[in-house]
PDB file of C-alpha atoms in Angstrom:
ATOM      1  CA  UNK A1383       3.450   2.519 -56.714  1.00 40.00           C
ATOM      2  CA  UNK A1384       0.697   4.832 -55.722  1.00 40.00           C
ATOM      3  CA  UNK A1385      -2.420   5.520 -57.643  1.00 41.00           C
ATOM      4  CA  UNK A1386      -2.785   9.220 -56.770  1.00 39.00           C
ATOM      5  CA  UNK A1387      -6.048   8.532 -54.981  1.00 38.00           C
ATOM      6  CA  UNK A1388      -7.749   7.407 -58.188  1.00 38.00           C
ATOM      7  CA  UNK A1389      -8.948   3.849 -58.044  1.00 38.00           C
ATOM      8  CA  UNK A1390     -10.795   2.292 -60.950  1.00 39.00           C
ATOM      9  CA  UNK A1391     -13.960   0.465 -60.043  1.00 41.00           C
ATOM     10  CA  UNK A1392     -14.525  -2.882 -61.747  1.00 42.00           C
ATOM     11  CA  UNK A1393     -16.997  -2.534 -64.587  1.00 42.00           C
ATOM     12  CA  UNK A1394     -16.659   1.240 -64.861  1.00 43.00           C
ATOM     13  CA  UNK A1395     -17.257   2.680 -68.310  1.00 44.00           C
ATOM     14  CA  UNK A1396     -13.961   4.566 -68.345  1.00 46.00           C
ATOM     15  CA  UNK A1397     -12.018   3.845 -71.539  1.00 46.00           C
ATOM     16  CA  UNK A1398      -8.815   3.387 -69.536  1.00 53.00           C
ATOM     17  CA  UNK A1399     -10.441   0.730 -67.354  1.00 60.00           C
ATOM     18  CA  UNK A1400      -8.717  -2.090 -69.257  1.00 66.00           C
ATOM     19  CA  UNK A1401      -5.357  -0.332 -69.042  1.00 73.00           C
ATOM     20  CA  UNK A1402      -5.893   0.337 -65.349  1.00 74.00           C
ATOM     21  CA  UNK A1403      -6.854  -3.278 -64.781  1.00 75.00           C
ATOM     22  CA  UNK A1404      -3.674  -4.455 -66.496  1.00 85.00           C
ATOM     23  CA  UNK A1405      -1.606  -1.852 -64.633  1.00 91.00           C
ATOM     24  CA  UNK A1406      -2.703  -3.215 -61.275  1.00 92.00           C
ATOM     25  CA  UNK A1407      -1.495  -6.678 -62.276  1.00 93.00           C
ATOM     26  CA  UNK A1408       1.826  -5.295 -63.502  1.00 95.00           C
ATOM     27  CA  UNK A1409       2.263  -3.370 -60.258  1.00 94.00           C
ATOM     28  CA  UNK A1410       1.475  -6.486 -58.225  1.00 94.00           C
ATOM     29  CA  UNK A1411       3.851  -8.557 -60.329  1.00 95.00           C
ATOM     30  CA  UNK A1412       6.693  -6.056 -59.872  1.00 96.00           C
ATOM     31  CA  UNK A1413       5.999  -5.822 -56.137  1.00 96.00           C
ATOM     32  CA  UNK A1414       6.020  -9.612 -55.738  1.00 96.00           C
ATOM     33  CA  UNK A1415       9.187  -9.959 -57.819  1.00 97.00           C
ATOM     34  CA  UNK A1416      10.904  -7.315 -55.688  1.00 97.00           C
ATOM     35  CA  UNK A1417       9.712  -9.046 -52.514  1.00 97.00           C
ATOM     36  CA  UNK A1418      11.014 -12.381 -53.788  1.00 97.00           C
ATOM     37  CA  UNK A1419      14.378 -10.835 -54.641  1.00 97.00           C
ATOM     38  CA  UNK A1420      14.620  -9.220 -51.195  1.00 95.00           C
ATOM     39  CA  UNK A1421      13.777 -12.562 -49.562  1.00 96.00           C
ATOM     40  CA  UNK A1422      16.523 -14.206 -51.615  1.00 96.00           C
ATOM     41  CA  UNK A1423      19.023 -11.543 -50.517  1.00 95.00           C
ATOM     42  CA  UNK A1424      17.955 -12.039 -46.905  1.00 95.00           C
ATOM     43  CA  UNK A1425      18.586 -15.769 -47.281  1.00 95.00           C
ATOM     44  CA  UNK A1426      22.078 -15.114 -48.651  1.00 94.00           C
ATOM     45  CA  UNK A1427      22.880 -12.715 -45.809  1.00 94.00           C
ATOM     46  CA  UNK A1428      21.550 -15.160 -43.204  1.00 93.00           C
ATOM     47  CA  UNK A1429      23.428 -18.100 -44.728  1.00 93.00           C
ATOM     48  CA  UNK A1430      26.730 -16.239 -44.738  1.00 92.00           C
ATOM     49  CA  UNK A1431      26.088 -14.434 -41.454  1.00 91.00           C
ATOM     50  CA  UNK A1432      28.941 -12.700 -39.666  1.00 92.00           C
ATOM     51  CA  UNK A1433      28.797 -10.008 -36.984  1.00 92.00           C
ATOM     52  CA  UNK A1434      29.436  -7.415 -39.731  1.00 93.00           C
ATOM     53  CA  UNK A1435      26.331  -8.540 -41.598  1.00 92.00           C
ATOM     54  CA  UNK A1436      23.963  -7.726 -38.712  1.00 94.00           C
ATOM     55  CA  UNK A1437      23.178  -4.239 -40.044  1.00 94.00           C
ATOM     56  CA  UNK A1438      22.506  -5.389 -43.640  1.00 93.00           C
ATOM     57  CA  UNK A1439      20.380  -8.219 -42.206  1.00 94.00           C
ATOM     58  CA  UNK A1440      18.325  -5.721 -40.180  1.00 95.00           C
ATOM     59  CA  UNK A1441      17.915  -3.461 -43.215  1.00 96.00           C
ATOM     60  CA  UNK A1442      16.797  -6.367 -45.379  1.00 95.00           C
ATOM     61  CA  UNK A1443      14.300  -7.456 -42.689  1.00 96.00           C
ATOM     62  CA  UNK A1444      12.838  -3.943 -42.638  1.00 97.00           C
ATOM     63  CA  UNK A1445      12.699  -3.988 -46.441  1.00 96.00           C
ATOM     64  CA  UNK A1446      10.803  -7.288 -46.322  1.00 96.00           C
ATOM     65  CA  UNK A1447       8.376  -5.906 -43.749  1.00 97.00           C
ATOM     66  CA  UNK A1448       7.794  -2.858 -45.956  1.00 96.00           C
ATOM     67  CA  UNK A1449       7.258  -5.171 -48.919  1.00 96.00           C
ATOM     68  CA  UNK A1450       4.651  -7.157 -46.989  1.00 96.00           C
ATOM     69  CA  UNK A1451       2.892  -3.925 -46.051  1.00 97.00           C
ATOM     70  CA  UNK A1452       2.929  -2.836 -49.688  1.00 96.00           C
ATOM     71  CA  UNK A1453       1.452  -6.186 -50.782  1.00 95.00           C
ATOM     72  CA  UNK A1454      -1.193  -5.871 -48.070  1.00 96.00           C
ATOM     73  CA  UNK A1455      -2.077  -2.386 -49.341  1.00 95.00           C
ATOM     74  CA  UNK A1456      -2.491  -3.742 -52.879  1.00 94.00           C
ATOM     75  CA  UNK A1457      -4.897  -6.524 -51.897  1.00 92.00           C
ATOM     76  CA  UNK A1458      -7.980  -4.280 -51.974  1.00 92.00           C
ATOM     77  CA  UNK A1459      -7.439  -3.743 -55.711  1.00 92.00           C
ATOM     78  CA  UNK A1460      -7.914  -7.477 -56.307  1.00 91.00           C
ATOM     79  CA  UNK A1461     -11.169  -8.109 -54.435  1.00 90.00           C
ATOM     80  CA  UNK A1462     -12.887  -8.811 -57.775  1.00 92.00           C
ATOM     81  CA  UNK A1463     -10.323 -11.430 -58.848  1.00 91.00           C
ATOM     82  CA  UNK A1464     -11.381 -15.044 -58.368  1.00 91.00           C
ATOM     83  CA  UNK A1465      -8.746 -17.773 -58.448  1.00 89.00           C
ATOM     84  CA  UNK A1466      -9.972 -21.387 -58.580  1.00 90.00           C
ATOM     85  CA  UNK A1467      -8.812 -23.431 -55.592  1.00 92.00           C
ATOM     86  CA  UNK A1468      -7.890 -26.215 -58.014  1.00 91.00           C
ATOM     87  CA  UNK A1469      -5.344 -23.895 -59.616  1.00 92.00           C
ATOM     88  CA  UNK A1470      -3.764 -23.168 -56.242  1.00 92.00           C
ATOM     89  CA  UNK A1471      -3.514 -26.920 -55.593  1.00 92.00           C
ATOM     90  CA  UNK A1472      -1.744 -27.305 -58.962  1.00 90.00           C
ATOM     91  CA  UNK A1473       0.730 -24.612 -57.998  1.00 92.00           C
ATOM     92  CA  UNK A1474       1.284 -26.084 -54.523  1.00 93.00           C
ATOM     93  CA  UNK A1475       2.052 -29.432 -56.142  1.00 94.00           C
ATOM     94  CA  UNK A1476       4.622 -27.758 -58.393  1.00 93.00           C
ATOM     95  CA  UNK A1477       2.588 -28.226 -61.563  1.00 93.00           C
ATOM     96  CA  UNK A1478       2.530 -25.796 -64.454  1.00 93.00           C
ATOM     97  CA  UNK A1479      -0.570 -23.538 -64.398  1.00 92.00           C
ATOM     98  CA  UNK A1480      -0.773 -23.803 -68.187  1.00 94.00           C
ATOM     99  CA  UNK A1481      -1.501 -27.516 -67.768  1.00 93.00           C
ATOM    100  CA  UNK A1482      -4.403 -26.579 -65.493  1.00 93.00           C
ATOM    101  CA  UNK A1483      -5.721 -24.185 -68.133  1.00 93.00           C
ATOM    102  CA  UNK A1484      -5.396 -26.791 -70.884  1.00 96.00           C
ATOM    103  CA  UNK A1485      -7.132 -29.462 -68.793  1.00 94.00           C
ATOM    104  CA  UNK A1486      -9.905 -27.046 -67.819  1.00 94.00           C
ATOM    105  CA  UNK A1487     -10.484 -26.139 -71.474  1.00 96.00           C
ATOM    106  CA  UNK A1488     -10.562 -29.812 -72.427  1.00 97.00           C
ATOM    107  CA  UNK A1489     -13.076 -30.596 -69.652  1.00 96.00           C
ATOM    108  CA  UNK A1490     -15.199 -27.627 -70.688  1.00 97.00           C
ATOM    109  CA  UNK A1491     -15.106 -28.723 -74.326  1.00 98.00           C
ATOM    110  CA  UNK A1492     -16.064 -32.291 -73.382  1.00 98.00           C
ATOM    111  CA  UNK A1493     -18.926 -31.043 -71.214  1.00 98.00           C
ATOM    112  CA  UNK A1494     -20.065 -28.722 -74.012  1.00 98.00           C
ATOM    113  CA  UNK A1495     -20.125 -31.644 -76.469  1.00 98.00           C
ATOM    114  CA  UNK A1496     -22.091 -33.712 -73.956  1.00 98.00           C
ATOM    115  CA  UNK A1497     -24.671 -30.967 -73.413  1.00 98.00           C
ATOM    116  CA  UNK A1498     -24.965 -30.282 -77.147  1.00 98.00           C
ATOM    117  CA  UNK A1499     -25.507 -34.010 -77.700  1.00 97.00           C
ATOM    118  CA  UNK A1500     -28.305 -34.018 -75.128  1.00 98.00           C
ATOM    119  CA  UNK A1501     -29.909 -30.972 -76.733  1.00 98.00           C
ATOM    120  CA  UNK A1502     -29.782 -32.660 -80.133  1.00 98.00           C
ATOM    121  CA  UNK A1503     -31.198 -35.874 -78.654  1.00 97.00           C
ATOM    122  CA  UNK A1504     -34.098 -34.041 -76.986  1.00 97.00           C
ATOM    123  CA  UNK A1505     -34.779 -32.079 -80.181  1.00 96.00           C
ATOM    124  CA  UNK A1506     -34.984 -35.303 -82.192  1.00 97.00           C
ATOM    125  CA  UNK A1507     -37.104 -36.932 -79.486  1.00 97.00           C
ATOM    126  CA  UNK A1508     -39.517 -33.982 -79.487  1.00 93.00           C
ATOM    127  CA  UNK A1509     -39.834 -34.077 -83.280  1.00 93.00           C
ATOM    128  CA  UNK A1510     -40.432 -37.822 -83.291  1.00 95.00           C
ATOM    129  CA  UNK A1511     -42.909 -37.581 -80.408  1.00 94.00           C
ATOM    130  CA  UNK A1512     -44.849 -34.828 -82.188  1.00 92.00           C
ATOM    131  CA  UNK A1513     -44.827 -36.892 -85.384  1.00 93.00           C
ATOM    132  CA  UNK A1514     -46.073 -40.037 -83.637  1.00 94.00           C
ATOM    133  CA  UNK A1515     -48.692 -38.163 -81.603  1.00 93.00           C
ATOM    134  CA  UNK A1516     -49.720 -36.293 -84.746  1.00 92.00           C
ATOM    135  CA  UNK A1517     -50.614 -39.609 -86.325  1.00 94.00           C
ATOM    136  CA  UNK A1518     -52.604 -40.732 -83.275  1.00 93.00           C
ATOM    137  CA  UNK A1519     -54.318 -37.504 -82.163  1.00 94.00           C
ATOM    138  CA  UNK A1520     -53.835 -34.894 -84.905  1.00 92.00           C
ATOM    139  CA  UNK A1521     -56.387 -32.393 -83.528  1.00 93.00           C
ATOM    140  CA  UNK A1522     -54.720 -32.259 -80.109  1.00 92.00           C
ATOM    141  CA  UNK A1523     -51.272 -31.847 -81.628  1.00 90.00           C
ATOM    142  CA  UNK A1524     -52.508 -28.968 -83.818  1.00 91.00           C
ATOM    143  CA  UNK A1525     -53.927 -27.247 -80.713  1.00 91.00           C
ATOM    144  CA  UNK A1526     -50.649 -27.836 -78.866  1.00 90.00           C
ATOM    145  CA  UNK A1527     -48.584 -26.442 -81.738  1.00 89.00           C
ATOM    146  CA  UNK A1528     -50.870 -23.391 -82.001  1.00 89.00           C
ATOM    147  CA  UNK A1529     -50.487 -22.735 -78.264  1.00 90.00           C
ATOM    148  CA  UNK A1530     -46.684 -23.197 -78.450  1.00 86.00           C
ATOM    149  CA  UNK A1531     -46.492 -20.896 -81.458  1.00 83.00           C
ATOM    150  CA  UNK A1532     -48.446 -18.164 -79.628  1.00 70.00           C
ATOM    151  CA  UNK A1533     -46.273 -18.523 -76.501  1.00 68.00           C
ATOM    152  CA  UNK A1534     -43.048 -18.370 -78.536  1.00 71.00           C
ATOM    153  CA  UNK A1535     -44.261 -15.224 -80.325  1.00 71.00           C
ATOM    154  CA  UNK A1536     -45.110 -13.596 -76.975  1.00 70.00           C
ATOM    155  CA  UNK A1537     -41.551 -14.223 -75.711  1.00 68.00           C
ATOM    156  CA  UNK A1538     -40.029 -12.295 -78.604  1.00 64.00           C
TER     157      UNK A1538
END
């Protein structure tokens, strides 16, 4: 589980950057699964402890310590990964992370619809306001529209 001294930087233009990014997650996943399995074995040894099981218990403890060191060494590869605290709360409460994802997508979609509705409302309001003002003060509205047109062309 070593990277031969070559560490991919996030956002690098290397074509293997995506593969490398996925590799680091696979390595972490395998390391965590192995750690979990070792912890399970340690629990079995401790539960069925006899004087003969002292040596296997010690070996498994050393294996767990090595696993923790390996996980600690991997953490620098995940400095760019952001995990929402809400997701961690879901996991701590024993909820499925897919439910979190679904709910987050639904909230995002609802918020997007709300914002799009506001944009449409303001667009209609602007058009109606320009129409009404155009009937009251047509010269001023023409000047305003000319100025807006010039500013919009300068932005492009």
